[in-house]
PDB file of C-alpha atoms in Angstrom:
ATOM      1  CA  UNK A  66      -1.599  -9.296  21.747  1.00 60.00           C
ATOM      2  CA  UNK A  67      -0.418  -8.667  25.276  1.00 77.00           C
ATOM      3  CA  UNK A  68      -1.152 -12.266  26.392  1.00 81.00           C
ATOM      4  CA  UNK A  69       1.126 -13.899  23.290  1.00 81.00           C
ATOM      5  CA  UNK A  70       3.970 -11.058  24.338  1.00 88.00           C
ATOM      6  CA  UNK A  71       3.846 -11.713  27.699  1.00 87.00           C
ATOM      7  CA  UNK A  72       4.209 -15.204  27.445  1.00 81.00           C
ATOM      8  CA  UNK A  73       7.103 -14.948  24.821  1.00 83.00           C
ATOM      9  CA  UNK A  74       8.862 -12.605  27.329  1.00 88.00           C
ATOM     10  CA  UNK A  75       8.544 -15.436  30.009  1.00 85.00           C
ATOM     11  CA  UNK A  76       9.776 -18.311  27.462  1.00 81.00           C
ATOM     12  CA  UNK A  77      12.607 -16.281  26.293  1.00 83.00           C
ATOM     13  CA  UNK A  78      14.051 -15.489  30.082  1.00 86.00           C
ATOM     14  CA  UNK A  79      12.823 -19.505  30.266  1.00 81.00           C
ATOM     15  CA  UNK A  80      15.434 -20.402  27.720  1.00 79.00           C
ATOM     16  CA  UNK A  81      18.485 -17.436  28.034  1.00 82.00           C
ATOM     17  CA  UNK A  82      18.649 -17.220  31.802  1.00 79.00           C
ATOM     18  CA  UNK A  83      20.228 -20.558  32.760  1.00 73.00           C
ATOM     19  CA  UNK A  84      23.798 -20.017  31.743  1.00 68.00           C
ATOM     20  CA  UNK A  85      24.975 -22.854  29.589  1.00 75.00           C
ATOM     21  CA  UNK A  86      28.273 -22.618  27.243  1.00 77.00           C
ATOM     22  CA  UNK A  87      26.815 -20.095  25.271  1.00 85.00           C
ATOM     23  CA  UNK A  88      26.092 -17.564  27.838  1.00 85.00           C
ATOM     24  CA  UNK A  89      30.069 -18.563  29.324  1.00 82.00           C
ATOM     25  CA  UNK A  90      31.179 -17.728  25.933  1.00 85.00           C
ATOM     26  CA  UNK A  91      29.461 -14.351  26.052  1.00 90.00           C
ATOM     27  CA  UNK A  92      30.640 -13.745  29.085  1.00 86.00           C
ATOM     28  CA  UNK A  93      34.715 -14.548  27.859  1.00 83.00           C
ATOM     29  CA  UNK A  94      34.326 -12.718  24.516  1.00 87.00           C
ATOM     30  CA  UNK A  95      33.103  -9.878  26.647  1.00 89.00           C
ATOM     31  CA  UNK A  96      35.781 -10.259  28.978  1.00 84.00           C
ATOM     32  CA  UNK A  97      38.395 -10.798  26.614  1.00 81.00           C
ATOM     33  CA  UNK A  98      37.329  -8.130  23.747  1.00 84.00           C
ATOM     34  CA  UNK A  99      35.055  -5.543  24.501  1.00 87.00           C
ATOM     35  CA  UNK A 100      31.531  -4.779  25.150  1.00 91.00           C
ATOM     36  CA  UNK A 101      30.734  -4.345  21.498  1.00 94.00           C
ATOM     37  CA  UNK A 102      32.229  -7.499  20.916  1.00 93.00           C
ATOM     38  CA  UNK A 103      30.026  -9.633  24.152  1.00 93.00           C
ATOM     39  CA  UNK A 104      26.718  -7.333  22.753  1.00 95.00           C
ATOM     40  CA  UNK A 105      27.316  -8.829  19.138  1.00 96.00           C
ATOM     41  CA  UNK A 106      27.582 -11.927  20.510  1.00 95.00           C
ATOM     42  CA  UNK A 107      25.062 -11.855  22.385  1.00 95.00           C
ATOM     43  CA  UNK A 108      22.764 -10.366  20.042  1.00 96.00           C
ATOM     44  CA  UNK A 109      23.184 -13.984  18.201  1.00 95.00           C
ATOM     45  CA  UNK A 110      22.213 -16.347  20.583  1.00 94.00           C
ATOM     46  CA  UNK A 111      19.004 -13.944  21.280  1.00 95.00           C
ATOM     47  CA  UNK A 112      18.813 -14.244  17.434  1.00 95.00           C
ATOM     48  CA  UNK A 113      19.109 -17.703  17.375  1.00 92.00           C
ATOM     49  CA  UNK A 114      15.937 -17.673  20.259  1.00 90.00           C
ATOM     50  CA  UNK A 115      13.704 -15.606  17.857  1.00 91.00           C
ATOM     51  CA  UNK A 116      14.518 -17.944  15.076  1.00 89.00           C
ATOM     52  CA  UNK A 117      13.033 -21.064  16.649  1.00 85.00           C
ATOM     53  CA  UNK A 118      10.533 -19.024  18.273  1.00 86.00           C
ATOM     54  CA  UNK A 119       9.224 -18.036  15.185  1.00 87.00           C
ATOM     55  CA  UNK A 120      10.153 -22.056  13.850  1.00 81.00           C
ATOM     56  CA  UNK A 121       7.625 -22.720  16.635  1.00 78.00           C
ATOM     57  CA  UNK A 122       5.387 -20.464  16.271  1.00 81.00           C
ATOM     58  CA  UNK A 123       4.987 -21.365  12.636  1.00 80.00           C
ATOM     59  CA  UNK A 124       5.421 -25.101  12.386  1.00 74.00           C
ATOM     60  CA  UNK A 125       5.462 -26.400  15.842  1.00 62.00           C
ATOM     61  CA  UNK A 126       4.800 -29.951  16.379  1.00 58.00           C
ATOM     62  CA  UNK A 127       5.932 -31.161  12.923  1.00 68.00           C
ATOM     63  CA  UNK A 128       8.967 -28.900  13.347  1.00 63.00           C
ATOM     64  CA  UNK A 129      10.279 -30.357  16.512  1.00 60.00           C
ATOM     65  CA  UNK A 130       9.413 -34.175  15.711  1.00 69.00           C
ATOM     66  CA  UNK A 131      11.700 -33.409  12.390  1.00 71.00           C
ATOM     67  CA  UNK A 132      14.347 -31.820  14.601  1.00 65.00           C
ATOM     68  CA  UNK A 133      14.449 -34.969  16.932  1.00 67.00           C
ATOM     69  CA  UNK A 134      15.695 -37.794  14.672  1.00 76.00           C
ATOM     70  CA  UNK A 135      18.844 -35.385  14.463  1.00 71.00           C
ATOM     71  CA  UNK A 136      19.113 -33.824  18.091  1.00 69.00           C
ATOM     72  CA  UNK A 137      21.540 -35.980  19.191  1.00 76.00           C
ATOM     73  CA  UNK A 138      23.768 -35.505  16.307  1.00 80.00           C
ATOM     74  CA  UNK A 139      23.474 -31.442  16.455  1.00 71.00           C
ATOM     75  CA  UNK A 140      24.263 -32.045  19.970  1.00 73.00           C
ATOM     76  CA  UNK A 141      27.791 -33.954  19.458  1.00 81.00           C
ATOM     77  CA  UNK A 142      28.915 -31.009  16.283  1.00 79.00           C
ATOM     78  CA  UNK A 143      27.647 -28.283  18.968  1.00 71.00           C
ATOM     79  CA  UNK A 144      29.745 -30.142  21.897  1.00 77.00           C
ATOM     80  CA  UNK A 145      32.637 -30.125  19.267  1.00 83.00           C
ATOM     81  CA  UNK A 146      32.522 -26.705  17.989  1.00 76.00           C
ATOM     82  CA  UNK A 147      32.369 -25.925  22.026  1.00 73.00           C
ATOM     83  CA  UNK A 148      35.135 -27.877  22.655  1.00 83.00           C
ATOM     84  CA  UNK A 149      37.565 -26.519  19.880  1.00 83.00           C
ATOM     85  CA  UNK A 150      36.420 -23.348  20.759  1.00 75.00           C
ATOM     86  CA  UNK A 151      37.456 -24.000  24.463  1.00 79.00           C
ATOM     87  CA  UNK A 152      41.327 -25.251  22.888  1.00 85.00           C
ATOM     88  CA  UNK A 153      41.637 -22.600  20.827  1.00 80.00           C
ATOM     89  CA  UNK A 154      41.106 -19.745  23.995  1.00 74.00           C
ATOM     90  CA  UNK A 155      43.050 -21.785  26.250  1.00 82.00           C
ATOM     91  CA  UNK A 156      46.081 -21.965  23.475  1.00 84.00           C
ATOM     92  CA  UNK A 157      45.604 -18.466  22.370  1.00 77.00           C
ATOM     93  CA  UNK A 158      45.845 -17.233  26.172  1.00 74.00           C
ATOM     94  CA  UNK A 159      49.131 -18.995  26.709  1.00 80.00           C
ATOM     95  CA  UNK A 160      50.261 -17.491  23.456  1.00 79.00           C
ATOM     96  CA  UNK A 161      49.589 -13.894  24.521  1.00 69.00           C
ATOM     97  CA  UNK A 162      51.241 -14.158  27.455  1.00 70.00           C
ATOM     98  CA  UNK A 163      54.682 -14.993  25.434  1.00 69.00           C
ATOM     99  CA  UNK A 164      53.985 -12.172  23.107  1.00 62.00           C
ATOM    100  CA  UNK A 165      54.652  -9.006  23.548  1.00 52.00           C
ATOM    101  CA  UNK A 166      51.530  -6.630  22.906  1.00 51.00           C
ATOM    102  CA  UNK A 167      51.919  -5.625  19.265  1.00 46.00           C
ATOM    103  CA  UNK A 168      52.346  -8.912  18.257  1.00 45.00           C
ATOM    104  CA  UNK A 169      49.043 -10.444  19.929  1.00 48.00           C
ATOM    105  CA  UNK A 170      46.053 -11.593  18.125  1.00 52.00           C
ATOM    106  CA  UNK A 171      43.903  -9.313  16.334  1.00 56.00           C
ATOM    107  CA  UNK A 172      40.967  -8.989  18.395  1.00 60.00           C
ATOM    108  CA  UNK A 173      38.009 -10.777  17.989  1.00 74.00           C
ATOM    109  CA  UNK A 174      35.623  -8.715  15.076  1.00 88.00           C
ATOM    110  CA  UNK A 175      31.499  -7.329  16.161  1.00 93.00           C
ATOM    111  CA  UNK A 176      30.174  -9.581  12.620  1.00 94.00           C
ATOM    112  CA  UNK A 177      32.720 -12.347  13.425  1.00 92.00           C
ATOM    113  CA  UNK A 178      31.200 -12.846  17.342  1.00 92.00           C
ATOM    114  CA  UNK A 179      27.589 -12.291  15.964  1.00 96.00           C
ATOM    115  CA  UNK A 180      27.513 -14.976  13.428  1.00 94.00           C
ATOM    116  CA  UNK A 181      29.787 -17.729  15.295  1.00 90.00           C
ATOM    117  CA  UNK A 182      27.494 -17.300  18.792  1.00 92.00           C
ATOM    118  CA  UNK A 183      24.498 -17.383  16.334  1.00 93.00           C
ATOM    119  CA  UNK A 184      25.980 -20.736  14.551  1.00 90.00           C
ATOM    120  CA  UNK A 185      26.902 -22.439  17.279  1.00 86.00           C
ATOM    121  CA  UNK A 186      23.386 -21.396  19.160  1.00 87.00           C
ATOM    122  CA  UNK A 187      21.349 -23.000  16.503  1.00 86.00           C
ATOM    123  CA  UNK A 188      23.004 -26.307  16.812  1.00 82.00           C
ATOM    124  CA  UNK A 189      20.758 -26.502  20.035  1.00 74.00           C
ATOM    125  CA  UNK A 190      17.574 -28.141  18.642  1.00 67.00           C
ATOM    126  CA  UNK A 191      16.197 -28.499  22.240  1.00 70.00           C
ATOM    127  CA  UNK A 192      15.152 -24.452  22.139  1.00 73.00           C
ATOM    128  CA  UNK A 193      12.997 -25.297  18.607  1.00 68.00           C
ATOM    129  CA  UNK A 194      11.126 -28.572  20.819  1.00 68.00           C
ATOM    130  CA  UNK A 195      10.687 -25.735  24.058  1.00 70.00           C
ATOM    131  CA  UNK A 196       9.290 -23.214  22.362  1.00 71.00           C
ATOM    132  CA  UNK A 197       6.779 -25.464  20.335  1.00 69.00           C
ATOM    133  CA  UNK A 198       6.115 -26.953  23.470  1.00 66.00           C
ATOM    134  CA  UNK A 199       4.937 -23.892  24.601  1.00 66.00           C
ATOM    135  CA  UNK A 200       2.746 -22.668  21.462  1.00 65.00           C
ATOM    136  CA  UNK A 201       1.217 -25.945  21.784  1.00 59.00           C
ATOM    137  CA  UNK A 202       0.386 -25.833  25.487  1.00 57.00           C
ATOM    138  CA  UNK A 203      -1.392 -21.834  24.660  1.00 56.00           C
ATOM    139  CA  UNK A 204      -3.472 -24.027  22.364  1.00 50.00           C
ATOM    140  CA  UNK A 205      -1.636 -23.019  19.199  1.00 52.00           C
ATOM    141  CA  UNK A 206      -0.028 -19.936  17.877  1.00 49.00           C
ATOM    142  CA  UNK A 207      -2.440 -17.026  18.615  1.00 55.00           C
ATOM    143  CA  UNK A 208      -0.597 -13.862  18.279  1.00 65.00           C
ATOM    144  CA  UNK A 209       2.802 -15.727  17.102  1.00 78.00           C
ATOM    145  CA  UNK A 210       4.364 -12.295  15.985  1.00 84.00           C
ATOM    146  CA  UNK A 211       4.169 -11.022  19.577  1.00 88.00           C
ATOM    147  CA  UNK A 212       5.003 -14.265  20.554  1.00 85.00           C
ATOM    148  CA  UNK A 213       8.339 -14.370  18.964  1.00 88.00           C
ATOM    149  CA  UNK A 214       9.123 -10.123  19.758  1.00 92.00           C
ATOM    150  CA  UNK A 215       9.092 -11.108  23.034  1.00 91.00           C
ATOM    151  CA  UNK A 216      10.937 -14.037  23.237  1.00 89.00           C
ATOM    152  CA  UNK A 217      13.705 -12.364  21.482  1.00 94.00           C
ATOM    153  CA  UNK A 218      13.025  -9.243  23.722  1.00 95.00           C
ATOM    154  CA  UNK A 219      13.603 -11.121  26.399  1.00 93.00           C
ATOM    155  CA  UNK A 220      16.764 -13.381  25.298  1.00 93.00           C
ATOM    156  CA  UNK A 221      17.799  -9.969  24.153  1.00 96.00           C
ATOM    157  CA  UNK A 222      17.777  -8.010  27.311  1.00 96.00           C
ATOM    158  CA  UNK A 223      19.485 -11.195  29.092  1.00 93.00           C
ATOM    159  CA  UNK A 224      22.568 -11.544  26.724  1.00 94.00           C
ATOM    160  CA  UNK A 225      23.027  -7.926  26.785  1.00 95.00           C
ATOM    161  CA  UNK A 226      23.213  -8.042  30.184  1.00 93.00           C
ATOM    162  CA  UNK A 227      25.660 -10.999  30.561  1.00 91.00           C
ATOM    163  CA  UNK A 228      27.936  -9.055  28.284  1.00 92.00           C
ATOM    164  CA  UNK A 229      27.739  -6.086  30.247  1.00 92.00           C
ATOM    165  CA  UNK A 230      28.750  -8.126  33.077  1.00 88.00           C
ATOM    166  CA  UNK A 231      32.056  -9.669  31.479  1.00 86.00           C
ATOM    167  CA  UNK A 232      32.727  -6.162  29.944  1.00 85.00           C
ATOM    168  CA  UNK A 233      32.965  -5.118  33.497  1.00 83.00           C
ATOM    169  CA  UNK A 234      35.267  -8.277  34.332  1.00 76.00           C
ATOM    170  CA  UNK A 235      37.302  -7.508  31.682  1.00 73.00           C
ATOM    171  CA  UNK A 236      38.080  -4.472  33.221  1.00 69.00           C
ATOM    172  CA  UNK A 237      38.334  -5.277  36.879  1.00 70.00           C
ATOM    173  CA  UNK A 238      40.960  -8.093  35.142  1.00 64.00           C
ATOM    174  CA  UNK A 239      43.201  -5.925  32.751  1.00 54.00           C
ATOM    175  CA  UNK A 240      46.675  -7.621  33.744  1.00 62.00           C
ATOM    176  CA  UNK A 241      47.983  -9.796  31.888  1.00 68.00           C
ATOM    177  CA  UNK A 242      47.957 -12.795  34.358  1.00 72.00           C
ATOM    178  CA  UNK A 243      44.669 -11.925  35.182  1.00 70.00           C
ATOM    179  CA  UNK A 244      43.571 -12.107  31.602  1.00 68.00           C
ATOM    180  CA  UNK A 245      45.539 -15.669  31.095  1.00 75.00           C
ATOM    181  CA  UNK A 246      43.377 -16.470  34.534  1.00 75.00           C
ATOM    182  CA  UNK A 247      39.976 -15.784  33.003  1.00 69.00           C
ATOM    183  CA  UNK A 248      40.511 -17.413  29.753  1.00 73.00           C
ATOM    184  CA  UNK A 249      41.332 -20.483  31.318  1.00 79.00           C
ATOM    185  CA  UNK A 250      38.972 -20.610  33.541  1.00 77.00           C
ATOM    186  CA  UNK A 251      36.392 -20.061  30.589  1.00 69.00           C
ATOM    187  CA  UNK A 252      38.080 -22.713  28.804  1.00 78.00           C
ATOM    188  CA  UNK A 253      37.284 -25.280  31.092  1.00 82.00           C
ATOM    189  CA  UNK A 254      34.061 -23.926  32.253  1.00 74.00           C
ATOM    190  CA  UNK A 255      33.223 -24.383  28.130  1.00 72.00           C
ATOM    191  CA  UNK A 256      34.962 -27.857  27.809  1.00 81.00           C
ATOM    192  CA  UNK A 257      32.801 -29.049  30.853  1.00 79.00           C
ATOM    193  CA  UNK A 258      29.773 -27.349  29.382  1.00 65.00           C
ATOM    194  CA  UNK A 259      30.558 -29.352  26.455  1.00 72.00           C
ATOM    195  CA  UNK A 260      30.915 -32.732  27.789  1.00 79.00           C
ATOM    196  CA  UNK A 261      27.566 -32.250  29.569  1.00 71.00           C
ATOM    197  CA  UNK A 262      26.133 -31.793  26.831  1.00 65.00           C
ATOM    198  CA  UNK A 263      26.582 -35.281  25.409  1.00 71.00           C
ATOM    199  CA  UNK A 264      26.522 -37.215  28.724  1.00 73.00           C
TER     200      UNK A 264
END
């Protein structure tokens, strides 16, 4: 039991530490929101971890050689969604600016964050092809359940912790310019997240 946990931990920091798009979005929504908000988030990429963990755990191989036919298709709707996502931020930013504070967007909802990081999380098939990878090379699935618990432990833990971070951002940044400054930034840091993705 402690073995396939321990190894789950160490796959899920494997797969949640390098900050991609997902982790900048965190970050922004964070940032931009509130920690709730960045948590939820967050909370659905780690989500997203344990569900091909467990995809993994339970099918491995044959899951990931039906996932590859279509990787490189998830890949250009995920590089989309990122990229719409980054235009959207970058237009809504400018538009805040003009607007005086009761008319501003409504923030961003807890569900809302959840289920759009979680969506846009599971368009990465390469986590389903890691983690089977790594089943496989423990010489199968032995204690899967603790396998998965502490892969999403450990994505868990990480996205909490970028969110934290951007919550405290968010605060050191309150101003309005400084706000237009972050989203920006994140907008671009996204868009370029996005491109790499397909090049």
């Amino acid at each position: 039991m402690s073995g396939a946990f321990l190894a789950g931990v160490i796959a899920g920091y494997g797969i949640a530490v390098p900050v991609g798009a997902i982790g900048a979005l965190i970050v922004t929504l964070s940032a931009r929101e509130s920690l709730r908000v960045g948590a939820a988030a967050g909370l659905g990429a780690a989500t997203a971890d344990g569900i091909y963990a467990l995809l993994a755990v339970a099918g491995g191989a044959a899951i990931a050689g039906i996932i590859a036919p279509v990787a490189t298709p998830l890949r250009w709707i995920g590089a989309i969604a990122l990229l719409v996502f980054a235009g959207f931020t970058a237009v809504g930013a400018l538009r805040r600016r003009r607007t005086r504070p009761a008319e501003r967007d409504r923030p961003t909802g807890v569900l809302r964050a959840y289920l759009g990081i979680l969506g846009l999380t599971l368009l990465n098939p390469a986590t389903v092809v890691y983690f089977a990878a790594l089943v496989l090379g423990r010489g199968g699935a032995g204690g899967g359940l603790w396998f998965v618990v502490g892969a999403f432990l450990a994505s868990a833990s990480w996205q909490l912790l970028i969110a934290g971070g951007g919550s405290l951002v968010g605060r050191l940044l309150t101003g309005t310019r400084g706000r237009l400054v972050t989203a920006l930034t994140s907008s671009a840091v996204i868009a370029a997240l996005a491109v790499e993705m397909i090049i």
